[in-house]
CSV table of N, CA and C and ligand atoms in Angstrom, one decimal:
chain,number,residue,atom,x,y,z
A,1,MET,N,22.4,-23.9,-32.6
A,1,MET,CA,22.8,-22.7,-31.8
A,1,MET,C,23.8,-21.9,-32.5
A,2,TYR,N,24.9,-22.5,-33.0
A,2,TYR,CA,25.9,-21.8,-33.8
A,2,TYR,C,25.7,-22.2,-35.2
A,3,LYS,N,25.7,-21.2,-36.1
A,3,LYS,CA,25.3,-21.5,-37.5
A,3,LYS,C,26.4,-21.2,-38.5
A,4,ASN,N,27.5,-20.6,-38.0
A,4,ASN,CA,28.5,-20.1,-39.0
A,4,ASN,C,29.9,-20.2,-38.3
A,5,ILE,N,30.4,-21.4,-38.3
A,5,ILE,CA,31.6,-21.7,-37.5
A,5,ILE,C,32.9,-21.6,-38.3
A,6,LEU,N,33.9,-21.0,-37.7
A,6,LEU,CA,35.2,-21.0,-38.3
A,6,LEU,C,36.1,-21.9,-37.6
A,7,VAL,N,36.9,-22.8,-38.3
A,7,VAL,CA,37.9,-23.6,-37.7
A,7,VAL,C,39.2,-23.3,-38.3
A,8,ALA,N,40.3,-23.0,-37.5
A,8,ALA,CA,41.6,-22.6,-37.9
A,8,ALA,C,42.6,-23.8,-37.7
A,9,VAL,N,43.3,-24.1,-38.8
A,9,VAL,CA,44.2,-25.3,-38.6
A,9,VAL,C,45.6,-24.9,-39.1
A,10,ASP,N,46.6,-25.5,-38.5
A,10,ASP,CA,48.0,-25.3,-38.9
A,10,ASP,C,48.8,-26.6,-39.1
A,11,GLY,N,48.1,-27.7,-39.2
A,11,GLY,CA,48.7,-29.0,-39.4
A,11,GLY,C,49.1,-29.7,-38.1
A,12,SER,N,48.9,-29.1,-37.0
A,12,SER,CA,49.3,-29.7,-35.7
A,12,SER,C,48.3,-30.7,-35.3
A,13,GLU,N,48.6,-31.6,-34.3
A,13,GLU,CA,47.7,-32.5,-33.8
A,13,GLU,C,46.5,-31.9,-33.1
A,14,HIS,N,46.8,-30.8,-32.4
A,14,HIS,CA,45.7,-30.1,-31.7
A,14,HIS,C,44.7,-29.5,-32.7
A,15,ALA,N,45.2,-29.0,-33.8
A,15,ALA,CA,44.4,-28.4,-34.9
A,15,ALA,C,43.5,-29.5,-35.5
A,16,LEU,N,44.1,-30.7,-35.7
A,16,LEU,CA,43.4,-31.8,-36.3
A,16,LEU,C,42.2,-32.2,-35.4
A,17,LYS,N,42.5,-32.2,-34.1
A,17,LYS,CA,41.4,-32.5,-33.1
A,17,LYS,C,40.3,-31.4,-33.2
A,18,ALA,N,40.8,-30.1,-33.4
A,18,ALA,CA,39.8,-29.0,-33.5
A,18,ALA,C,39.0,-29.2,-34.7
A,19,ALA,N,39.6,-29.7,-35.8
A,19,ALA,CA,38.8,-30.0,-37.1
A,19,ALA,C,37.8,-31.1,-36.8
A,20,ARG,N,38.2,-32.1,-36.1
A,20,ARG,CA,37.2,-33.2,-35.8
A,20,ARG,C,36.0,-32.6,-35.0
A,21,VAL,N,36.3,-31.8,-34.0
A,21,VAL,CA,35.2,-31.2,-33.2
A,21,VAL,C,34.4,-30.3,-34.0
A,22,ALA,N,35.0,-29.6,-34.9
A,22,ALA,CA,34.2,-28.6,-35.8
A,22,ALA,C,33.3,-29.4,-36.7
A,23,GLY,N,33.7,-30.6,-37.2
A,23,GLY,CA,32.9,-31.4,-38.0
A,23,GLY,C,31.6,-31.9,-37.2
A,24,GLU,N,31.9,-32.3,-35.9
A,24,GLU,CA,30.8,-32.8,-35.0
A,24,GLU,C,29.8,-31.6,-34.8
A,25,PHE,N,30.3,-30.5,-34.5
A,25,PHE,CA,29.5,-29.3,-34.2
A,25,PHE,C,28.6,-29.0,-35.5
A,26,ALA,N,29.3,-29.0,-36.6
A,26,ALA,CA,28.6,-28.6,-37.9
A,26,ALA,C,27.5,-29.6,-38.2
A,27,ARG,N,27.7,-30.9,-37.9
A,27,ARG,CA,26.7,-31.9,-38.1
A,27,ARG,C,25.5,-31.7,-37.1
A,28,GLN,N,25.9,-31.5,-35.8
A,28,GLN,CA,24.9,-31.4,-34.7
A,28,GLN,C,24.0,-30.2,-34.9
A,29,MET,N,24.7,-29.1,-35.3
A,29,MET,CA,24.0,-27.8,-35.4
A,29,MET,C,23.6,-27.4,-36.8
A,30,GLN,N,23.8,-28.3,-37.7
A,30,GLN,CA,23.4,-27.9,-39.1
A,30,GLN,C,24.1,-26.6,-39.5
A,31,ALA,N,25.3,-26.4,-39.1
A,31,ALA,CA,26.0,-25.1,-39.3
A,31,ALA,C,26.9,-25.1,-40.6
A,32,GLU,N,27.1,-23.9,-41.1
A,32,GLU,CA,28.1,-23.7,-42.1
A,32,GLU,C,29.5,-23.8,-41.5
A,33,LEU,N,30.5,-24.2,-42.2
A,33,LEU,CA,31.8,-24.3,-41.7
A,33,LEU,C,32.8,-23.6,-42.6
A,34,ARG,N,33.7,-22.8,-42.1
A,34,ARG,CA,34.8,-22.2,-42.9
A,34,ARG,C,36.1,-22.7,-42.3
A,35,LEU,N,36.9,-23.4,-43.1
A,35,LEU,CA,38.1,-23.9,-42.7
A,35,LEU,C,39.2,-23.0,-43.2
A,36,VAL,N,40.1,-22.5,-42.2
A,36,VAL,CA,41.1,-21.5,-42.6
A,36,VAL,C,42.5,-22.0,-42.2
A,37,THR,N,43.4,-21.8,-43.1
A,37,THR,CA,44.8,-21.9,-42.7
A,37,THR,C,45.6,-20.7,-43.2
A,38,VAL,N,46.6,-20.3,-42.5
A,38,VAL,CA,47.3,-19.1,-42.8
A,38,VAL,C,48.8,-19.5,-43.0
A,39,TYR,N,49.4,-19.0,-44.0
A,39,TYR,CA,50.9,-19.2,-44.2
A,39,TYR,C,51.6,-17.9,-44.0
A,40,GLU,N,52.9,-18.1,-43.6
A,40,GLU,CA,53.7,-16.9,-43.3
A,40,GLU,C,54.0,-16.1,-44.6
A,41,PRO,N,54.0,-14.8,-44.5
A,41,PRO,CA,54.3,-14.0,-45.6
A,41,PRO,C,55.7,-14.3,-46.1
A,42,VAL,N,55.9,-14.3,-47.4
A,42,VAL,CA,57.2,-14.5,-48.0
A,42,VAL,C,57.9,-13.2,-48.1
A,43,PRO,N,59.2,-13.1,-47.6
A,43,PRO,CA,59.9,-11.9,-47.7
A,43,PRO,C,60.2,-11.5,-49.2
A,44,THR,N,59.8,-10.2,-49.5
A,44,THR,CA,60.0,-9.8,-50.9
A,44,THR,C,61.4,-9.7,-51.3
A,45,TYR,N,62.4,-9.6,-50.4
A,45,TYR,CA,63.8,-9.4,-50.8
A,45,TYR,C,64.3,-10.7,-51.4
A,46,LEU,N,63.5,-11.8,-51.4
A,46,LEU,CA,64.0,-13.0,-52.1
A,46,LEU,C,64.2,-12.7,-53.6
A,47,GLY,N,63.3,-11.8,-54.2
A,47,GLY,CA,63.4,-11.6,-55.6
A,47,GLY,C,62.9,-12.7,-56.4
A,48,GLU,N,62.6,-12.5,-57.7
A,48,GLU,CA,62.2,-13.5,-58.6
A,48,GLU,C,63.4,-14.3,-59.2
A,49,PRO,N,63.3,-15.6,-59.5
A,49,PRO,CA,62.0,-16.4,-59.4
A,49,PRO,C,61.8,-17.0,-58.0
A,50,ASN,N,62.8,-16.7,-57.0
A,50,ASN,CA,62.7,-17.4,-55.7
A,50,ASN,C,61.4,-17.0,-55.0
A,51,LEU,N,61.0,-15.8,-55.2
A,51,LEU,CA,59.8,-15.4,-54.5
A,51,LEU,C,58.6,-16.3,-54.9
A,52,GLN,N,58.4,-16.5,-56.2
A,52,GLN,CA,57.3,-17.3,-56.7
A,52,GLN,C,57.5,-18.8,-56.2
A,53,HIS,N,58.7,-19.3,-56.2
A,53,HIS,CA,59.0,-20.6,-55.7
A,53,HIS,C,58.5,-20.8,-54.2
A,54,ALA,N,59.0,-19.8,-53.4
A,54,ALA,CA,58.7,-19.8,-52.0
A,54,ALA,C,57.1,-19.8,-51.8
A,55,LEU,N,56.5,-19.0,-52.6
A,55,LEU,CA,55.0,-18.8,-52.5
A,55,LEU,C,54.3,-20.1,-52.9
A,56,ASP,N,54.8,-20.7,-54.0
A,56,ASP,CA,54.2,-22.0,-54.4
A,56,ASP,C,54.4,-23.1,-53.4
A,57,GLU,N,55.6,-23.1,-52.7
A,57,GLU,CA,55.8,-24.1,-51.7
A,57,GLU,C,54.9,-23.9,-50.5
A,58,ARG,N,54.7,-22.7,-50.1
A,58,ARG,CA,53.9,-22.4,-49.0
A,58,ARG,C,52.4,-22.8,-49.3
A,59,PHE,N,52.0,-22.4,-50.5
A,59,PHE,CA,50.7,-22.7,-50.9
A,59,PHE,C,50.4,-24.2,-50.9
A,60,ALA,N,51.4,-25.0,-51.4
A,60,ALA,CA,51.2,-26.4,-51.5
A,60,ALA,C,51.1,-27.0,-50.1
A,61,LEU,N,51.9,-26.5,-49.2
A,61,LEU,CA,51.9,-27.0,-47.9
A,61,LEU,C,50.6,-26.7,-47.2
A,62,ALA,N,50.1,-25.5,-47.4
A,62,ALA,CA,48.8,-25.0,-46.9
A,62,ALA,C,47.7,-25.9,-47.4
A,63,GLN,N,47.8,-26.3,-48.7
A,63,GLN,CA,46.8,-27.2,-49.2
A,63,GLN,C,46.8,-28.5,-48.6
A,64,GLN,N,48.0,-29.0,-48.2
A,64,GLN,CA,48.1,-30.3,-47.5
A,64,GLN,C,47.4,-30.2,-46.1
A,65,VAL,N,47.7,-29.1,-45.5
A,65,VAL,CA,47.1,-28.8,-44.2
A,65,VAL,C,45.5,-28.8,-44.3
A,66,ILE,N,45.0,-28.2,-45.3
A,66,ILE,CA,43.6,-28.1,-45.6
A,66,ILE,C,43.1,-29.6,-45.8
A,67,ASP,N,43.8,-30.3,-46.7
A,67,ASP,CA,43.3,-31.7,-47.0
A,67,ASP,C,43.2,-32.6,-45.8
A,68,GLY,N,44.3,-32.5,-44.9
A,68,GLY,CA,44.3,-33.2,-43.7
A,68,GLY,C,43.1,-32.9,-42.8
A,69,ALA,N,42.8,-31.6,-42.7
A,69,ALA,CA,41.7,-31.2,-41.8
A,69,ALA,C,40.4,-31.6,-42.4
A,70,LEU,N,40.2,-31.6,-43.8
A,70,LEU,CA,39.0,-32.0,-44.4
A,70,LEU,C,38.7,-33.5,-44.1
A,71,GLN,N,39.7,-34.3,-44.0
A,71,GLN,CA,39.6,-35.7,-43.6
A,71,GLN,C,38.9,-35.8,-42.2
A,72,GLU,N,39.4,-35.0,-41.3
A,72,GLU,CA,39.0,-35.0,-39.9
A,72,GLU,C,37.5,-34.5,-39.8
A,73,ILE,N,37.2,-33.5,-40.6
A,73,ILE,CA,35.9,-32.9,-40.6
A,73,ILE,C,34.8,-33.9,-41.1
A,74,GLY,N,35.1,-34.5,-42.2
A,74,GLY,CA,34.2,-35.5,-42.7
A,74,GLY,C,33.0,-34.7,-43.4
A,75,GLU,N,32.0,-35.5,-43.7
A,75,GLU,CA,30.8,-34.9,-44.4
A,75,GLU,C,30.0,-34.0,-43.5
A,76,ILE,N,29.6,-32.9,-43.9
A,76,ILE,CA,28.7,-32.1,-43.1
A,76,ILE,C,27.5,-31.7,-44.0
A,77,PRO,N,26.3,-31.5,-43.4
A,77,PRO,CA,25.1,-31.2,-44.2
A,77,PRO,C,25.1,-29.7,-44.8
A,78,GLY,N,25.8,-28.8,-44.0
A,78,GLY,CA,25.8,-27.4,-44.5
A,78,GLY,C,27.0,-27.1,-45.4
A,79,GLU,N,27.1,-25.9,-45.8
A,79,GLU,CA,28.2,-25.5,-46.7
A,79,GLU,C,29.5,-25.6,-46.0
A,80,LEU,N,30.6,-26.0,-46.7
A,80,LEU,CA,31.9,-26.1,-46.2
A,80,LEU,C,32.8,-25.3,-47.1
A,81,LYS,N,33.4,-24.2,-46.6
A,81,LYS,CA,34.3,-23.4,-47.4
A,81,LYS,C,35.7,-23.4,-46.9
A,82,THR,N,36.7,-23.2,-47.7
A,82,THR,CA,38.1,-23.2,-47.3
A,82,THR,C,38.8,-21.9,-47.7
A,83,ASP,N,39.7,-21.4,-46.9
A,83,ASP,CA,40.5,-20.3,-47.2
A,83,ASP,C,41.9,-20.5,-46.9
A,84,VAL,N,42.8,-20.2,-47.8
A,84,VAL,CA,44.2,-20.2,-47.6
A,84,VAL,C,44.7,-18.8,-47.6
A,85,LEU,N,45.2,-18.3,-46.5
A,85,LEU,CA,45.5,-16.8,-46.4
A,85,LEU,C,46.9,-16.6,-46.0
A,86,GLU,N,47.4,-15.4,-46.3
A,86,GLU,CA,48.8,-15.1,-46.0
A,86,GLU,C,48.8,-14.1,-44.8
A,87,GLY,N,49.7,-14.2,-43.9
A,87,GLY,CA,49.8,-13.2,-42.9
A,87,GLY,C,50.2,-13.8,-41.5
A,88,PRO,N,50.3,-13.0,-40.5
A,88,PRO,CA,50.4,-13.5,-39.2
A,88,PRO,C,49.0,-14.2,-38.9
A,89,ALA,N,49.0,-15.4,-38.3
A,89,ALA,CA,47.8,-16.2,-38.3
A,89,ALA,C,46.7,-15.6,-37.5
A,90,ALA,N,46.9,-15.1,-36.3
A,90,ALA,CA,45.8,-14.6,-35.5
A,90,ALA,C,45.1,-13.4,-36.2
A,91,GLU,N,45.9,-12.5,-36.7
A,91,GLU,CA,45.4,-11.3,-37.4
A,91,GLU,C,44.5,-11.7,-38.6
A,92,ALA,N,45.0,-12.7,-39.4
A,92,ALA,CA,44.2,-13.1,-40.5
A,92,ALA,C,42.9,-13.8,-40.1
A,93,ILE,N,43.0,-14.6,-39.0
A,93,ILE,CA,41.8,-15.3,-38.5
A,93,ILE,C,40.8,-14.2,-38.0
A,94,LEU,N,41.3,-13.3,-37.3
A,94,LEU,CA,40.4,-12.2,-36.7
A,94,LEU,C,39.8,-11.4,-37.9
A,95,ALA,N,40.5,-11.2,-38.9
A,95,ALA,CA,40.0,-10.4,-40.1
A,95,ALA,C,38.9,-11.2,-40.8
A,96,VAL,N,39.0,-12.6,-40.8
A,96,VAL,CA,38.0,-13.4,-41.4
A,96,VAL,C,36.7,-13.4,-40.6
A,97,ILE,N,36.9,-13.5,-39.3
A,97,ILE,CA,35.8,-13.5,-38.4
A,97,ILE,C,35.0,-12.2,-38.6
A,98,GLU,N,35.7,-11.1,-38.7
A,98,GLU,CA,35.1,-9.8,-38.9
A,98,GLU,C,34.3,-9.8,-40.2
A,99,ALA,N,34.9,-10.3,-41.3
A,99,ALA,CA,34.4,-10.2,-42.6
A,99,ALA,C,33.2,-11.2,-42.8
A,100,ARG,N,33.3,-12.3,-42.1
A,100,ARG,CA,32.3,-13.4,-42.4
A,100,ARG,C,31.3,-13.5,-41.3
A,101,ASN,N,31.5,-12.7,-40.2
A,101,ASN,CA,30.5,-12.8,-39.1
A,101,ASN,C,30.3,-14.2,-38.5
A,102,ASN,N,31.4,-14.9,-38.3
A,102,ASN,CA,31.3,-16.2,-37.7
A,102,ASN,C,30.8,-16.1,-36.3
A,103,ASP,N,30.0,-17.1,-35.8
A,103,ASP,CA,29.5,-17.0,-34.5
A,103,ASP,C,30.2,-17.9,-33.5
A,104,LEU,N,31.1,-18.7,-34.0
A,104,LEU,CA,31.9,-19.6,-33.1
A,104,LEU,C,33.3,-19.9,-33.8
A,105,VAL,N,34.3,-19.8,-33.1
A,105,VAL,CA,35.7,-20.2,-33.6
A,105,VAL,C,36.2,-21.4,-32.9
A,106,ILE,N,36.7,-22.3,-33.6
A,106,ILE,CA,37.3,-23.5,-33.0
A,106,ILE,C,38.8,-23.6,-33.4
A,107,MET,N,39.6,-23.8,-32.4
A,107,MET,CA,41.1,-23.8,-32.7
A,107,MET,C,41.7,-24.8,-31.7
A,108,GLY,N,43.0,-25.2,-31.9
A,108,GLY,CA,43.7,-25.9,-30.9
A,108,GLY,C,44.2,-25.1,-29.8
A,109,THR,N,44.5,-25.6,-28.6
A,109,THR,CA,45.1,-24.9,-27.6
A,109,THR,C,46.5,-24.5,-28.0
A,110,ARG,N,47.2,-25.5,-28.6
A,110,ARG,CA,48.6,-25.3,-29.0
A,110,ARG,C,48.6,-25.7,-30.5
A,111,GLY,N,49.8,-25.3,-31.1
A,111,GLY,CA,50.0,-25.6,-32.5
A,111,GLY,C,51.3,-26.3,-32.8
A,112,LEU,N,52.0,-25.8,-33.8
A,112,LEU,CA,53.2,-26.4,-34.2
A,112,LEU,C,54.4,-25.9,-33.4
A,113,GLY,N,54.2,-24.8,-32.6
A,113,GLY,CA,55.3,-24.2,-31.9
A,113,GLY,C,56.0,-25.2,-30.9
A,114,ARG,N,57.2,-24.9,-30.6
A,114,ARG,CA,58.0,-25.9,-29.8
A,114,ARG,C,58.0,-25.6,-28.3
A,115,LEU,N,57.5,-24.5,-27.9
A,115,LEU,CA,57.5,-24.2,-26.4
A,115,LEU,C,56.4,-25.0,-25.8
A,116,THR,N,56.6,-26.3,-25.6
A,116,THR,CA,55.4,-27.1,-25.2
A,116,THR,C,55.0,-26.9,-23.7
A,117,GLY,N,55.9,-26.1,-23.0
A,117,GLY,CA,55.5,-25.8,-21.6
A,117,GLY,C,54.4,-24.8,-21.5
A,118,LEU,N,54.2,-24.0,-22.5
A,118,LEU,CA,53.2,-23.0,-22.5
A,118,LEU,C,51.8,-23.6,-22.5
A,119,LEU,N,50.9,-23.0,-21.8
A,119,LEU,CA,49.5,-23.5,-21.7
A,119,LEU,C,48.8,-23.2,-23.0
A,120,LEU,N,48.9,-22.0,-23.5
A,120,LEU,CA,48.3,-21.6,-24.8
A,120,LEU,C,49.3,-21.1,-25.8
A,121,GLY,N,49.1,-21.4,-27.0
A,121,GLY,CA,49.9,-20.8,-28.1
A,121,GLY,C,49.6,-19.3,-28.2
A,122,SER,N,50.5,-18.6,-28.9
A,122,SER,CA,50.4,-17.2,-29.0
A,122,SER,C,49.2,-16.8,-29.9
A,123,GLN,N,49.0,-17.7,-30.9
A,123,GLN,CA,47.9,-17.3,-31.9
A,123,GLN,C,46.5,-17.6,-31.3
A,124,SER,N,46.4,-18.7,-30.5
A,124,SER,CA,45.1,-19.0,-29.9
A,124,SER,C,44.8,-17.9,-28.8
A,125,GLN,N,45.9,-17.5,-28.1
A,125,GLN,CA,45.8,-16.5,-27.1
A,125,GLN,C,45.3,-15.2,-27.7
A,126,LYS,N,45.8,-14.8,-28.8
A,126,LYS,CA,45.4,-13.5,-29.5
A,126,LYS,C,44.0,-13.6,-29.9
A,127,VAL,N,43.6,-14.7,-30.5
A,127,VAL,CA,42.2,-14.8,-31.0
A,127,VAL,C,41.2,-14.8,-29.8
A,128,VAL,N,41.6,-15.5,-28.7
A,128,VAL,CA,40.7,-15.5,-27.6
A,128,VAL,C,40.6,-14.1,-27.0
A,129,ALA,N,41.7,-13.3,-27.0
A,129,ALA,CA,41.6,-12.0,-26.5
A,129,ALA,C,40.8,-11.0,-27.3
A,130,HIS,N,40.8,-11.2,-28.7
A,130,HIS,CA,40.2,-10.2,-29.5
A,130,HIS,C,38.9,-10.6,-30.3
A,131,ALA,N,38.6,-11.9,-30.3
A,131,ALA,CA,37.5,-12.3,-31.1
A,131,ALA,C,36.2,-11.7,-30.6
A,132,PRO,N,35.2,-11.4,-31.4
A,132,PRO,CA,33.9,-10.8,-31.0
A,132,PRO,C,32.9,-12.0,-30.7
A,133,CYS,N,33.4,-13.2,-30.9
A,133,CYS,CA,32.4,-14.3,-30.6
A,133,CYS,C,33.1,-15.4,-29.7
A,134,PRO,N,32.4,-16.4,-29.3
A,134,PRO,CA,33.0,-17.4,-28.4
A,134,PRO,C,34.1,-18.2,-29.2
A,135,VAL,N,35.1,-18.6,-28.5
A,135,VAL,CA,36.2,-19.4,-29.0
A,135,VAL,C,36.3,-20.7,-28.3
A,136,LEU,N,36.3,-21.8,-29.0
A,136,LEU,CA,36.5,-23.1,-28.3
A,136,LEU,C,37.9,-23.6,-28.6
A,137,LEU,N,38.7,-23.8,-27.6
A,137,LEU,CA,40.0,-24.3,-27.7
A,137,LEU,C,40.1,-25.8,-27.4
A,138,VAL,N,40.6,-26.6,-28.4
A,138,VAL,CA,40.6,-28.0,-28.2
A,138,VAL,C,42.0,-28.5,-27.9
A,139,ARG,N,42.1,-29.4,-26.9
A,139,ARG,CA,43.4,-29.9,-26.6
A,139,ARG,C,43.5,-31.4,-27.0
B,201,ATP,P1,53.4,-20.4,-31.0
B,201,ATP,O1,52.9,-20.3,-32.4
B,201,ATP,O2,53.0,-19.3,-30.1
B,201,ATP,O3,54.9,-20.8,-30.9
B,201,ATP,P2,51.8,-22.8,-30.9
B,201,ATP,O4,52.2,-23.1,-32.3
B,201,ATP,O5,51.9,-24.0,-30.0
B,201,ATP,O6,52.7,-21.7,-30.3
B,201,ATP,P3,49.4,-21.5,-31.8
B,201,ATP,O7,50.2,-21.1,-33.0
B,201,ATP,O8,48.8,-20.4,-31.0
B,201,ATP,O9,50.3,-22.3,-30.7
B,201,ATP,O10,48.4,-22.6,-32.3
B,201,ATP,C1,47.2,-22.8,-31.6
B,201,ATP,C2,46.1,-23.0,-32.6
B,201,ATP,O11,45.9,-21.9,-33.4
B,201,ATP,C3,46.3,-24.2,-33.6
B,201,ATP,O12,46.0,-25.5,-33.1
B,201,ATP,C4,45.4,-23.8,-34.8
B,201,ATP,O13,44.1,-24.1,-34.5
B,201,ATP,C5,45.6,-22.2,-34.7
B,201,ATP,N1,46.7,-21.8,-35.6
B,201,ATP,C6,48.0,-21.6,-35.3
B,201,ATP,N2,48.7,-21.2,-36.4
B,201,ATP,C7,47.8,-21.2,-37.4
B,201,ATP,C8,47.9,-20.9,-38.8
B,201,ATP,N3,49.1,-20.6,-39.4
B,201,ATP,N4,46.8,-21.0,-39.6
B,201,ATP,C9,45.6,-21.3,-39.0
B,201,ATP,N5,45.4,-21.6,-37.7
B,201,ATP,C10,46.5,-21.5,-36.9
B,202,MG,MG1,52.0,-21.6,-33.8
């Protein structure tokens, strides 16, 4: 039914669960999967070499987030691609959906944010509000 799934992860428990569900879906539906994580832009006022250090650090952390999610996804029959992007997360995720024509997005209800009382995180809220395709939120 869904052939081109995007899963977004930030290293949180919810996102790891979303990755597990995305793996299940990809196996059941023989779908392609795109795994995306977004890191915060580095402020340019840091100047060199601090700017490069900060970037390297963010990139390394993002790679760890990707590796953790890949473990949860497991083997899938279709293609599995990964993207590490910079920006505000929801905007970057929405841009990827637009560019790649994903037909399903899977995310966590919550992420790494500390306001645990909230029902939905701000990033999942924005994606649900603006995505052109169905969004599955995993808790
Ligand atoms: P907030 O960020 O509003 O304080 P939160 O961190 O609890 O709250 P969100 O950031 O909306 O909630 O996280 C919900 C889901 O969105 C995560 O489980 C993950 O799937 C996705 N997500 C959040 N941040 C990122 C990110 N930087 N890169 C990729 N996916 C993300
Ligand atoms: Mg968050």
